[in-house]
Coordinates of N, CA and C in Angstrom, one line a residue:
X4 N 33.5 3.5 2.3 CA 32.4 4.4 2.6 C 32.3 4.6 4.1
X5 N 31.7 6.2 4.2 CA 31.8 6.1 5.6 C 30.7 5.1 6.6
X6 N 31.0 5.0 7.6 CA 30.0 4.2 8.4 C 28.8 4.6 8.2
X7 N 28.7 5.4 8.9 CA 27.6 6.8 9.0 C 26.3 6.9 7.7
X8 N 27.2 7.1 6.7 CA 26.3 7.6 5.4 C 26.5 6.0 4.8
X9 N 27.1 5.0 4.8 CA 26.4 3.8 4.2 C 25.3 3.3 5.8
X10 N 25.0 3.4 6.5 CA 23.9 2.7 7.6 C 22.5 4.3 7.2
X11 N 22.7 4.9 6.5 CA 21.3 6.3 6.7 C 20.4 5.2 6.2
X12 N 20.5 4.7 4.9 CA 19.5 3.7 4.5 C 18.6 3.0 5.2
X13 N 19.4 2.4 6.3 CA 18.9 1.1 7.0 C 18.3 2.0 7.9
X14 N 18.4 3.3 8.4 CA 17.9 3.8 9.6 C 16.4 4.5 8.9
X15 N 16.9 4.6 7.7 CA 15.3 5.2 7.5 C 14.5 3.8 7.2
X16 N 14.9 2.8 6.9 CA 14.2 2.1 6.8 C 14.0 1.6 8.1
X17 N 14.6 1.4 9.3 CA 14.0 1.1 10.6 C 13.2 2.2 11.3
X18 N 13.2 3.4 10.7 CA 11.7 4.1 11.0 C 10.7 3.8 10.3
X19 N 10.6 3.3 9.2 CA 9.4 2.4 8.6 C 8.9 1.8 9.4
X20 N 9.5 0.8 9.9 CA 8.9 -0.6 10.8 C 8.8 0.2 12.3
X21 N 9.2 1.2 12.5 CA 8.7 1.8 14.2 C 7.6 2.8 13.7
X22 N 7.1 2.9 12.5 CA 5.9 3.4 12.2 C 4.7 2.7 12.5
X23 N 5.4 1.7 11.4 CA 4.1 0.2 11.7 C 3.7 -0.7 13.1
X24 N 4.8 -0.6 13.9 CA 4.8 -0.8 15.2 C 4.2 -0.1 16.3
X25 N 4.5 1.3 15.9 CA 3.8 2.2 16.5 C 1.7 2.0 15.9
X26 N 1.6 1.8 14.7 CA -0.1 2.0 13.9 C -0.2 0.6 14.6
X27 N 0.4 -0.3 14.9 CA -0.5 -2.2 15.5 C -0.9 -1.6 16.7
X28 N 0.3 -0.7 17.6 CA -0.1 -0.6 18.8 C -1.8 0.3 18.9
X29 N -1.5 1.4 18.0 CA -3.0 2.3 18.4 C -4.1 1.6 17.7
X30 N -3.6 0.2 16.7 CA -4.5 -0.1 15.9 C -5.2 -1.3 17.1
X31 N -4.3 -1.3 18.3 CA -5.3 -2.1 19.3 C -5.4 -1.6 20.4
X32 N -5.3 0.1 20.3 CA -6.1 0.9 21.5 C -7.2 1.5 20.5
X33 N -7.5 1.1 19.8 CA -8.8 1.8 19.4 C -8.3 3.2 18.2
X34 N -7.4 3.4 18.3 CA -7.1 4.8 17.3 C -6.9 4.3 16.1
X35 N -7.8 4.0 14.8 CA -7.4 3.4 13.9 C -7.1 4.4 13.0
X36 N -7.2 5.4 13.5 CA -7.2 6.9 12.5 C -6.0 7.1 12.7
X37 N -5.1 7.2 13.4 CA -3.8 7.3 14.1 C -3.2 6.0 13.5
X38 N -3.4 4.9 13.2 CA -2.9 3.9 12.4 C -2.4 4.3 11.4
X39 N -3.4 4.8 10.8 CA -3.5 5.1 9.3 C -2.5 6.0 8.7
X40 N -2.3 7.4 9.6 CA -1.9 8.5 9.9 C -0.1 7.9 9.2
X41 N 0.2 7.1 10.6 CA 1.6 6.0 10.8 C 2.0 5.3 10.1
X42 N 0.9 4.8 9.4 CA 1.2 3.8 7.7 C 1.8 4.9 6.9
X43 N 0.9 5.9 6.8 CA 1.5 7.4 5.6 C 3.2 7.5 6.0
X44 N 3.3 7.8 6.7 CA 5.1 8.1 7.6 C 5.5 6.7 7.3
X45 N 5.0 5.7 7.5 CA 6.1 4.5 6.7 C 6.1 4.0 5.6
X46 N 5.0 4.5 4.9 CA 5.2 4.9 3.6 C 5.8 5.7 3.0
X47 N 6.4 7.0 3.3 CA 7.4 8.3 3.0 C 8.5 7.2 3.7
X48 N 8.6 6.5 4.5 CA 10.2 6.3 5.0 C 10.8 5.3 4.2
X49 N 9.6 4.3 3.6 CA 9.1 3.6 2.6 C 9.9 4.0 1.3
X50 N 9.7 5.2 1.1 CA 10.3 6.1 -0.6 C 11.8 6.0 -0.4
X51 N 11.7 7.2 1.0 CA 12.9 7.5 1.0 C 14.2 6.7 1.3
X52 N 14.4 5.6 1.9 CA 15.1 4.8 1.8 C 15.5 4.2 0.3
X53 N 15.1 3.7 0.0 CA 15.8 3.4 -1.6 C 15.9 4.7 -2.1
X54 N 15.3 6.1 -2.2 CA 15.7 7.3 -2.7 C 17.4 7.0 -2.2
X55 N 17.7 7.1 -0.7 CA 18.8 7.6 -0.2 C 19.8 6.4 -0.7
X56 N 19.2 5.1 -0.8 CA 20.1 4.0 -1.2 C 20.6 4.4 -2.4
X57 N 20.0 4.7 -3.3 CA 20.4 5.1 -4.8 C 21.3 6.4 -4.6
X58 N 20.9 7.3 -3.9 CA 21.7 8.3 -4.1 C 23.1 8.4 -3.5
X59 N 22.9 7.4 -2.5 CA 24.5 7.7 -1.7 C 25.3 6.2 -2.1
X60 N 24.5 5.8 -3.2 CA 25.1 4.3 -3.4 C 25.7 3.2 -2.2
X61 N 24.4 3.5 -1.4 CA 24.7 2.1 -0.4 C 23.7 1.5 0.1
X62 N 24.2 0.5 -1.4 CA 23.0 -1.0 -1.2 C 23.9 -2.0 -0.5
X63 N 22.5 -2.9 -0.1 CA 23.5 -3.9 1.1 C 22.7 -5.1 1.3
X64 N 22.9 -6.2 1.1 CA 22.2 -7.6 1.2 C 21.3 -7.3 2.7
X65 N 22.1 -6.7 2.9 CA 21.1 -6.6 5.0 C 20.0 -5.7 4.7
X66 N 20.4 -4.6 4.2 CA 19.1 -3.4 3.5 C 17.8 -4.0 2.8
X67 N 18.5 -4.9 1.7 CA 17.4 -5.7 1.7 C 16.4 -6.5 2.1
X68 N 17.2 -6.8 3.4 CA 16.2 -8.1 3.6 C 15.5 -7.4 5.3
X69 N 16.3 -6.1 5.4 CA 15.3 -5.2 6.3 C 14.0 -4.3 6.2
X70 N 14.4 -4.1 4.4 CA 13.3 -3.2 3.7 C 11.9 -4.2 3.8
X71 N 12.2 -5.5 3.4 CA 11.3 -6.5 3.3 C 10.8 -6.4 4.4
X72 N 11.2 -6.8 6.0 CA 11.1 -7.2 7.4 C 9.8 -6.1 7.6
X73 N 10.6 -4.7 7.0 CA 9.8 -3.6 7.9 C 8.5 -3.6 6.5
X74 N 8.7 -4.0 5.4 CA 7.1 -3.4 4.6 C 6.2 -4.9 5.4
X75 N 6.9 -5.8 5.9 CA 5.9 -7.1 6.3 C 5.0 -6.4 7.3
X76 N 5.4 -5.6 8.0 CA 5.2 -5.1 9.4 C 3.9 -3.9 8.9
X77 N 4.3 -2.6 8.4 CA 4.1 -1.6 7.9 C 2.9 -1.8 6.8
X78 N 2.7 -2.8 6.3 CA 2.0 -2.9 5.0 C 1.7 -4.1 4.8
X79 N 1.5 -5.4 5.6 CA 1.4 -6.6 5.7 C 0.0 -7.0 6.9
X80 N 1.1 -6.8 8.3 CA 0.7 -6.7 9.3 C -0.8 -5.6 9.9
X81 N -0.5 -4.4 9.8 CA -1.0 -3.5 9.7 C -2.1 -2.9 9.8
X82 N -2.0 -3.3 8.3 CA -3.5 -3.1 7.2 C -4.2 -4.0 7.9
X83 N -4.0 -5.5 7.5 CA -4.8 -6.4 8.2 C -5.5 -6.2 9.4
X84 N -4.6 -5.8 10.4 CA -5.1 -5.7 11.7 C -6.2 -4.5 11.6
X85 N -5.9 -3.4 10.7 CA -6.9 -2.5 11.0 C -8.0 -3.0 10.4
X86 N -8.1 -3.3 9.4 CA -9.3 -4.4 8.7 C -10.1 -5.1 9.6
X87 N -9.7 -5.9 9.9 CA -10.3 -7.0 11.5 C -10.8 -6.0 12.6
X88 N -10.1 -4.8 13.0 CA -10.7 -3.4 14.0 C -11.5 -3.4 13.6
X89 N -12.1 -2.9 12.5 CA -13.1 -2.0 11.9 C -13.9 -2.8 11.4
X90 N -13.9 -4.2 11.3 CA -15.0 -5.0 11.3 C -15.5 -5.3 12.6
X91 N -14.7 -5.6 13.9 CA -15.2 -5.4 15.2 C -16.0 -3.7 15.6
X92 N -15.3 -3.0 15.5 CA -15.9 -1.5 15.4 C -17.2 -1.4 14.9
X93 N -17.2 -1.9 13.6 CA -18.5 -1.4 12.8 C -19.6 -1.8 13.4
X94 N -19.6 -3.5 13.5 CA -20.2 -5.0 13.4 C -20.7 -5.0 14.9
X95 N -19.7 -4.0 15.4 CA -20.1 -4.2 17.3 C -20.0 -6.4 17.6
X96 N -19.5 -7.0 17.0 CA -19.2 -8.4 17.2 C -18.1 -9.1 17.2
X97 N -18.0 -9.9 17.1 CA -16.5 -10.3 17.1 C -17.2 -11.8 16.1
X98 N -17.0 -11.9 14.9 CA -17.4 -13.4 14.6 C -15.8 -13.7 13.6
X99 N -16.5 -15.3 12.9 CA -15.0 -15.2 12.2 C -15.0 -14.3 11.1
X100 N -16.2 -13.9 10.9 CA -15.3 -13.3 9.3 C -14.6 -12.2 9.6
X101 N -14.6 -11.8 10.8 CA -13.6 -10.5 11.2 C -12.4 -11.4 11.2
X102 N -11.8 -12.4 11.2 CA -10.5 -12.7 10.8 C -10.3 -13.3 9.6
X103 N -10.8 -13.0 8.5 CA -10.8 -12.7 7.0 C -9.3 -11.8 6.9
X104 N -10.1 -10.7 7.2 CA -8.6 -9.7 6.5 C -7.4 -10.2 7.0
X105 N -7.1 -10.8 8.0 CA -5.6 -10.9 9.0 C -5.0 -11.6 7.4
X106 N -5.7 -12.2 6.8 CA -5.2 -13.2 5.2 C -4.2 -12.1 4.7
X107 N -4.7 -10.9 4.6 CA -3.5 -9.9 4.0 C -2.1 -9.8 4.1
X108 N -2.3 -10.1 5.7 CA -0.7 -10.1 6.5 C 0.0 -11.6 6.4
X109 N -0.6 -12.6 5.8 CA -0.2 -13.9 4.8 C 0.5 -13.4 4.1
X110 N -0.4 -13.1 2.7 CA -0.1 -12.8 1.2 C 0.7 -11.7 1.1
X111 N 0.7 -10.8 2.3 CA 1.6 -9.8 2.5 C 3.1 -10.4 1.8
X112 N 3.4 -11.1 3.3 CA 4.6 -11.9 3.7 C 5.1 -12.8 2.1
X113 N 4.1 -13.2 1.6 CA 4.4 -13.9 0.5 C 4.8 -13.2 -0.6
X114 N 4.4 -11.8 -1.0 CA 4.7 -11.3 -2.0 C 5.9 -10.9 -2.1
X115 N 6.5 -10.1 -0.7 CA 7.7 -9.9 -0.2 C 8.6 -10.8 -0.8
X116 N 8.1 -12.1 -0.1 CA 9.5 -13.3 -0.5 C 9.5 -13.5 -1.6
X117 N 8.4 -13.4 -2.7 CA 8.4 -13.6 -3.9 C 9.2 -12.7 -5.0
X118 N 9.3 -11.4 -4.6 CA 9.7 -10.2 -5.1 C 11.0 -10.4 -4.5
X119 N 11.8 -10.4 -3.9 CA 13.3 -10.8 -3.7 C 14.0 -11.6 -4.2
X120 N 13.3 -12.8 -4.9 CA 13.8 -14.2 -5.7 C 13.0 -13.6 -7.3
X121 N 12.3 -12.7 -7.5 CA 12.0 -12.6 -8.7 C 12.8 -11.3 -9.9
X122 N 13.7 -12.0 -10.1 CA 14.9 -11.2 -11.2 C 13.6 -10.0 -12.1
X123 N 12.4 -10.8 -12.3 CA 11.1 -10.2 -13.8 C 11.2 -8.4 -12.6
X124 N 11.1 -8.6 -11.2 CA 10.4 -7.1 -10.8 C 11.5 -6.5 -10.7
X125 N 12.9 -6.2 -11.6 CA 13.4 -5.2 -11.0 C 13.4 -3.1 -11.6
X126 N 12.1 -3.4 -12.9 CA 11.7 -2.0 -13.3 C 10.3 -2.2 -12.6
X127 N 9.5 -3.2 -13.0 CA 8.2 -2.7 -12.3 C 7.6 -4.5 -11.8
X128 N 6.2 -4.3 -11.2 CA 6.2 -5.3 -10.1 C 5.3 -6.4 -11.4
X129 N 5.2 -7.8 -10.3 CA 4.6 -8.5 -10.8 C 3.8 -9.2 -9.7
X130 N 2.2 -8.8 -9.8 CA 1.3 -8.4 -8.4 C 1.3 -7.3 -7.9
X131 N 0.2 -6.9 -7.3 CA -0.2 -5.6 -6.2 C 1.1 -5.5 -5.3
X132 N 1.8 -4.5 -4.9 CA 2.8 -4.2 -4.6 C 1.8 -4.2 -3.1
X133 N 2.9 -4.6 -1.6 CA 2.2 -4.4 -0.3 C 1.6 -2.9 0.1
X134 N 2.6 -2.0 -0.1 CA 2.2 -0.6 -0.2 C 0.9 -0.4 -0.7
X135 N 1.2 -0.4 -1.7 CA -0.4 -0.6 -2.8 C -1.6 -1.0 -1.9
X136 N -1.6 -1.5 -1.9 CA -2.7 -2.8 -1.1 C -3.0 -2.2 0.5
X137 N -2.0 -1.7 1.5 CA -1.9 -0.9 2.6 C -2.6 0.3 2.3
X138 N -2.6 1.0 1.5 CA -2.7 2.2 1.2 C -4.5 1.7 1.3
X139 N -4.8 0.9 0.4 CA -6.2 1.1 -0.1 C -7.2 0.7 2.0
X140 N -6.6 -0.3 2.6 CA -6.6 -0.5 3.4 C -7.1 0.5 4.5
X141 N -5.7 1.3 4.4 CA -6.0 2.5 5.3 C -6.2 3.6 5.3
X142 N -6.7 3.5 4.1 CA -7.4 4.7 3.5 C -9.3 4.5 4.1
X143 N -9.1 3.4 3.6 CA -11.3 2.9 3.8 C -11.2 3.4 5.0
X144 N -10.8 2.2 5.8 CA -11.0 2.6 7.1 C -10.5 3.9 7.8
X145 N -9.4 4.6 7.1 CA -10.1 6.3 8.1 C -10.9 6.6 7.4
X146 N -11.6 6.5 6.2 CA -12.9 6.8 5.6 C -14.1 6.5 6.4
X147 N -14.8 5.5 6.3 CA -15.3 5.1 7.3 C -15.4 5.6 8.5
X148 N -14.5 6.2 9.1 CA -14.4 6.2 10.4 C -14.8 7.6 10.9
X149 N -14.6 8.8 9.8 CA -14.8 9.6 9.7 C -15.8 10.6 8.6
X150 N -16.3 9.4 8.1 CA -17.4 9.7 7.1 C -18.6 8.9 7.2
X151 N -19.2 9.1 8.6 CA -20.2 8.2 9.2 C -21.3 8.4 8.7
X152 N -21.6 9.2 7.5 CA -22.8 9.1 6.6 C -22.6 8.6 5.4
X153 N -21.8 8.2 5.1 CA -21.5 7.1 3.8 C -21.7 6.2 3.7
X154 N -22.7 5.7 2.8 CA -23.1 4.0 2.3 C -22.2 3.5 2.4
X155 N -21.3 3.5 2.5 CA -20.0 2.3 2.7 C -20.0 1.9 4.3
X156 N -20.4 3.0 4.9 CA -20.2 2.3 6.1 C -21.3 1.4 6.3
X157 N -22.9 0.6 5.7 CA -23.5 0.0 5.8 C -23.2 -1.2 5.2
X158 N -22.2 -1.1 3.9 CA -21.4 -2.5 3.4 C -20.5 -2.7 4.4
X159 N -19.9 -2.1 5.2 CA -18.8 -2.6 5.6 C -19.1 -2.7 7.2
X160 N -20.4 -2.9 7.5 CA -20.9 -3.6 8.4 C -21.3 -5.0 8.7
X161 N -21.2 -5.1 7.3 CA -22.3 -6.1 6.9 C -20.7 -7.5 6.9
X162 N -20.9 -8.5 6.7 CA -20.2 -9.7 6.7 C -19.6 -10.1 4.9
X163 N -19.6 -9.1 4.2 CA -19.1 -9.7 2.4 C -18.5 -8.4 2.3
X164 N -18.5 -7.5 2.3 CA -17.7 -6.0 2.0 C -16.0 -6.4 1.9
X165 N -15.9 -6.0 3.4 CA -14.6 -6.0 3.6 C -13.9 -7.5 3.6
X166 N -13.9 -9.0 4.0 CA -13.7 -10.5 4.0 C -13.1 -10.4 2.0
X167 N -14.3 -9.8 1.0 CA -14.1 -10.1 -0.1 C -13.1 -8.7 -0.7
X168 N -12.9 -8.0 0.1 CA -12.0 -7.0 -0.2 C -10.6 -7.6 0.0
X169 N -10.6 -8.0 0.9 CA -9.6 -8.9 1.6 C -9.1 -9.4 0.7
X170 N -9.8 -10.7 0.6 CA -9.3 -11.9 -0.4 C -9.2 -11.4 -1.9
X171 N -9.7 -10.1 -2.4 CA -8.9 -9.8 -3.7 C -7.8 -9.0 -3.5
X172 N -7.4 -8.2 -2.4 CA -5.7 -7.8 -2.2 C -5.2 -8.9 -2.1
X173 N -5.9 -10.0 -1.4 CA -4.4 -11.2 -1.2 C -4.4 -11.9 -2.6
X174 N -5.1 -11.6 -3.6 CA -5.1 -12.6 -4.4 C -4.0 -11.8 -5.9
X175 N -4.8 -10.3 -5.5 CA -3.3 -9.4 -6.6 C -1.9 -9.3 -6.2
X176 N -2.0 -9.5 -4.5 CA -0.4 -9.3 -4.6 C 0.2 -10.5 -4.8
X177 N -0.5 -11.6 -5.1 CA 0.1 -12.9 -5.1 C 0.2 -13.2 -6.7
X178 N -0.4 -12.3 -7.4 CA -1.2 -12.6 -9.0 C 0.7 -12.3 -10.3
X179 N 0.3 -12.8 -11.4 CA 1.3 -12.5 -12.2 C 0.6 -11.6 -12.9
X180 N -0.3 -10.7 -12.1 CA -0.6 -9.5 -13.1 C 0.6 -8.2 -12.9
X181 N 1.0 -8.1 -14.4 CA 2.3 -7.0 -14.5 C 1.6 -5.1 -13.4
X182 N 2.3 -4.7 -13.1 CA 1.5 -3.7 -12.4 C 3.2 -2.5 -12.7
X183 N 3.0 -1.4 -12.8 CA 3.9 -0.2 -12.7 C 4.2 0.0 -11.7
X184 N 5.6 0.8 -11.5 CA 6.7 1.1 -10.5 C 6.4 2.2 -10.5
X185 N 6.5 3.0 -9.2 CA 6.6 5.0 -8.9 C 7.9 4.8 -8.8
X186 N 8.7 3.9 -8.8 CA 10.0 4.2 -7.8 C 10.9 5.1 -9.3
X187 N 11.3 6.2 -8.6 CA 12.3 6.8 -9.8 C 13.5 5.8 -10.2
X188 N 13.8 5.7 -11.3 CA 14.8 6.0 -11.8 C 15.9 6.8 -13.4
X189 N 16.8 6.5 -13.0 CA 17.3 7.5 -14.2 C 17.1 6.8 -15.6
X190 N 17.0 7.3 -16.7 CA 17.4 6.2 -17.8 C 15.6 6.3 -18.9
X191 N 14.3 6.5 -18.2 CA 13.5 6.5 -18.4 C 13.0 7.7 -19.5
X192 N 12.9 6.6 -20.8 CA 12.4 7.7 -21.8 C 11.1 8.4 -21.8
X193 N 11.0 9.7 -21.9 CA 9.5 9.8 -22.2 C 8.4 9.4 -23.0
X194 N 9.0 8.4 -24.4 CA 7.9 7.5 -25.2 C 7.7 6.2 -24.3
X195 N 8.2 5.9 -23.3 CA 8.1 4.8 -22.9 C 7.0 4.5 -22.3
X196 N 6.1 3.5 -22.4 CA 4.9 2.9 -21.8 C 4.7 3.1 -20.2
X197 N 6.1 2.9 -19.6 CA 6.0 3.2 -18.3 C 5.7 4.6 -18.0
X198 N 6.6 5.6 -18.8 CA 6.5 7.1 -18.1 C 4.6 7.4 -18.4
X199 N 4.4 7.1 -19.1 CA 3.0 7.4 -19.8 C 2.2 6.9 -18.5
X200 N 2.3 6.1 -18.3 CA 1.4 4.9 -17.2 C 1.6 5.8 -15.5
X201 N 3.3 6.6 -15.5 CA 3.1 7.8 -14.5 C 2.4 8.9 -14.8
X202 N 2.6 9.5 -15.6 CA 2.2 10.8 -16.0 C 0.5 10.1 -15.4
X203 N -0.2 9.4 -15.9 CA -1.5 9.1 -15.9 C -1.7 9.0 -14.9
X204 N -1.2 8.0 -14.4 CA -1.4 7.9 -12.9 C -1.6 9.4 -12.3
X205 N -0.6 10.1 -12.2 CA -0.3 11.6 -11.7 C -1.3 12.3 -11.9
X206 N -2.0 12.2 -13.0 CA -3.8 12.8 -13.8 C -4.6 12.7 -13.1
X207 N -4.3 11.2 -12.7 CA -5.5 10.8 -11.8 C -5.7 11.2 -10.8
X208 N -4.9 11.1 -9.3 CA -4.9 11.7 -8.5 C -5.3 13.1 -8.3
X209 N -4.5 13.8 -9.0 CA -5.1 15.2 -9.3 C -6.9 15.3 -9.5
X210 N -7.1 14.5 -10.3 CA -8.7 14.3 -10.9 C -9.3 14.0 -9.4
X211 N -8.8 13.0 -8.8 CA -9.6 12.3 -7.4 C -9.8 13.7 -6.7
X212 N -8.4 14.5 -6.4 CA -8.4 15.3 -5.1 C -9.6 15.9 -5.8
X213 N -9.6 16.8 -7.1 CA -10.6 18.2 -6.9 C -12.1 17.3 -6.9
X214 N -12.5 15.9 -7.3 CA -13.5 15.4 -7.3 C -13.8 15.3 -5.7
X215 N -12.7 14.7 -4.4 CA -12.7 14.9 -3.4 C -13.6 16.0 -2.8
X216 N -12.8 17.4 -2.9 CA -12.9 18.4 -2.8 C -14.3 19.0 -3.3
X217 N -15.0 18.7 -4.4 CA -15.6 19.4 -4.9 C -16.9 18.5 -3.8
X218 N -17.1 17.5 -3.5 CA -18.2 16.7 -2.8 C -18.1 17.0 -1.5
X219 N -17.0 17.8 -1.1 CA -16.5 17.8 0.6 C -16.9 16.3 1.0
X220 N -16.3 15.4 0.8 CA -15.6 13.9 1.3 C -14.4 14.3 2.2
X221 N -14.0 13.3 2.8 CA -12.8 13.2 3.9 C -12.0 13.1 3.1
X222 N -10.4 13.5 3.2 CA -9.4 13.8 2.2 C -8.9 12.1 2.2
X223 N -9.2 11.2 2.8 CA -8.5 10.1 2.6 C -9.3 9.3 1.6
X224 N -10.5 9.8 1.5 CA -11.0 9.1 0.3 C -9.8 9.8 -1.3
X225 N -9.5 10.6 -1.3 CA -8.3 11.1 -2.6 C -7.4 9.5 -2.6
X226 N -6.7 9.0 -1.1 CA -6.0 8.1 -1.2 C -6.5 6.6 -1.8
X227 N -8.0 6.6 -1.6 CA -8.7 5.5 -2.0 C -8.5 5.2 -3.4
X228 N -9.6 6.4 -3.7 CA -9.3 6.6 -5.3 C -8.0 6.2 -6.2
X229 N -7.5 6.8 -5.9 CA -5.8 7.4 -6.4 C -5.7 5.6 -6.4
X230 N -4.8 5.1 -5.6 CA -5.1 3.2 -5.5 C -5.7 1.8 -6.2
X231 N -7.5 2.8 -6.1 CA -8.1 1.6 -6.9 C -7.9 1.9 -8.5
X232 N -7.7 3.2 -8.6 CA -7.4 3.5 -10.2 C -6.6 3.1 -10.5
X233 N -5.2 2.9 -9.5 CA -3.8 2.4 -9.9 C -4.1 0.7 -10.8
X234 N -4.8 0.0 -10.0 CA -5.1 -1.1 -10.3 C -5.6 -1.6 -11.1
X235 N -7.1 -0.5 -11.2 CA -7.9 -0.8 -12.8 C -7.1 -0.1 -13.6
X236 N -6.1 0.4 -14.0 CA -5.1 1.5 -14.6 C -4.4 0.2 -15.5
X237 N -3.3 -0.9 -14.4 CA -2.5 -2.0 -14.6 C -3.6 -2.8 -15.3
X238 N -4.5 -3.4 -14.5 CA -5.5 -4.6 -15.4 C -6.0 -4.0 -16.5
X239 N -6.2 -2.4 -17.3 CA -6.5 -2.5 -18.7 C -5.2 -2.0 -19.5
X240 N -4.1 -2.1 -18.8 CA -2.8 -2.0 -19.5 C -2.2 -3.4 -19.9
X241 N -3.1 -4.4 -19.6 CA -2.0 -5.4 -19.4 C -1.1 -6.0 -20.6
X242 N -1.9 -5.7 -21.8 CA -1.5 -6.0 -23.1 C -0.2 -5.2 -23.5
X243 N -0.4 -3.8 -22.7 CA 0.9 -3.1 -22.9 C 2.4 -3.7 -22.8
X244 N 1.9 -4.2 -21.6 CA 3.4 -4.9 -20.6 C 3.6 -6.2 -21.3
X245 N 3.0 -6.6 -21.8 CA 2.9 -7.6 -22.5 C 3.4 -7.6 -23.9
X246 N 4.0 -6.6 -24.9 CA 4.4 -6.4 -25.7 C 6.1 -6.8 -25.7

């Protein structure tokens, strides 16, 4: 294989982690909106990497354990930090329970390692995927940030909001709760539990944006939504996966 087109993988995956590297840096000049922004782009570089691995057939024990490196960064590291901002931000304080959330970029790191030794995730996950869990992350907080008439920003001033938000992402991505894959592949019947469980998903989102839309909310609340549905989606499926 050529040099070239077996390394595209690893390069889109090393603009993942110069995304996330890029969102720590504005996520400690103050731009947590521009964090957030950065996460989304390492989330697409996120897809497309394994899109490109699959399609140009070049997987690689290194790809692996880079895809891992950069979602620790991108979706670990990240989130957390913006978490801990925006509790300093809101709180105008600095106490400990602003280092509550950094726990994410733990259980981050842990799920990662666990999901590379775990043969059970290789159609769909077992725990909150890091993405997953990023997403909902950086979603609140440009919410928040730009939706400064929203009762949420008065919980998430307060010292139990966000600490207990925390500690239930770190506790799903660590969890043996079965949760569904977006990642394509070929082979996928349409009676199958999983396609159903996309399609729905796909419903949903749809449902969030025009609900978005119809309230004039900030468009990043769609990403909130879309996320925590994903989740209560998997926890009243679980019997499915379970069959």
């Amino acid at each position: 294989m050529n040099i070239i087109v077996k390394n595209i993988p690893n390069t889109i995956t090393s603009l993942n982690l110069l995304s996330g590297i890029a969102g720590i840096l504005c996520a400690f000049s103050g731009r947590l909106d521009v964090s957030f922004l950065l996460m989304l782009a390492a989330a697409v570089f996120d897809f497309f990497d394994g899109f490109a691995a699959r399609a140009l057939g070049a997987y690689s024990p290194m790809g692996k354990e880079l895809d891992s490196l950069a979602d620790s960064v991108s979706f670990g590291l990240l989130p957390s930090l913006m978490l801990h901002r925006l509790m300093i931000v809101l709180s105008g304080e600095t106490s400990v329970w602003c280092y509550i959330p950094l726990s994410i970029a733990l259980f981050s790191v842990l799920r990662l390692a666990k999901f590379n030794i775990d043969e059970r995730q290789s159609e769909n996950f077992i725990g909150l995927a890091t993405p997953a869990s990023a997403m909902i992350c950086g979603s609140l907080t440009y919410y928040l940030l730009h939706q400064t008439d929203s009762y949420m920003v008065a919980w998430a001033q307060g010292h139990v909001f966000i600490p207990v938000l925390s500690i239930v992402l770190s506790a799903l991505m660590v969890s043996e709760i079965p949760m569904f894959s977006m990642k394509f592949k070929k082979g996928i019947s349409k009676d199958s539990p999983l396609y159903r469980q996309r399609i729905s998903f796909a419903g949903t989102v749809v449902v969030a944006a025009v609900l978005v839309m119809t309230l004039g909310l900030n468009w990043s609340m769609i990403v909130l939504l879309s996320f925590v549905a994903y989740i209560v989606m998997n926890l009243l499926s679980r019997p499915l996966f379970g069959k």
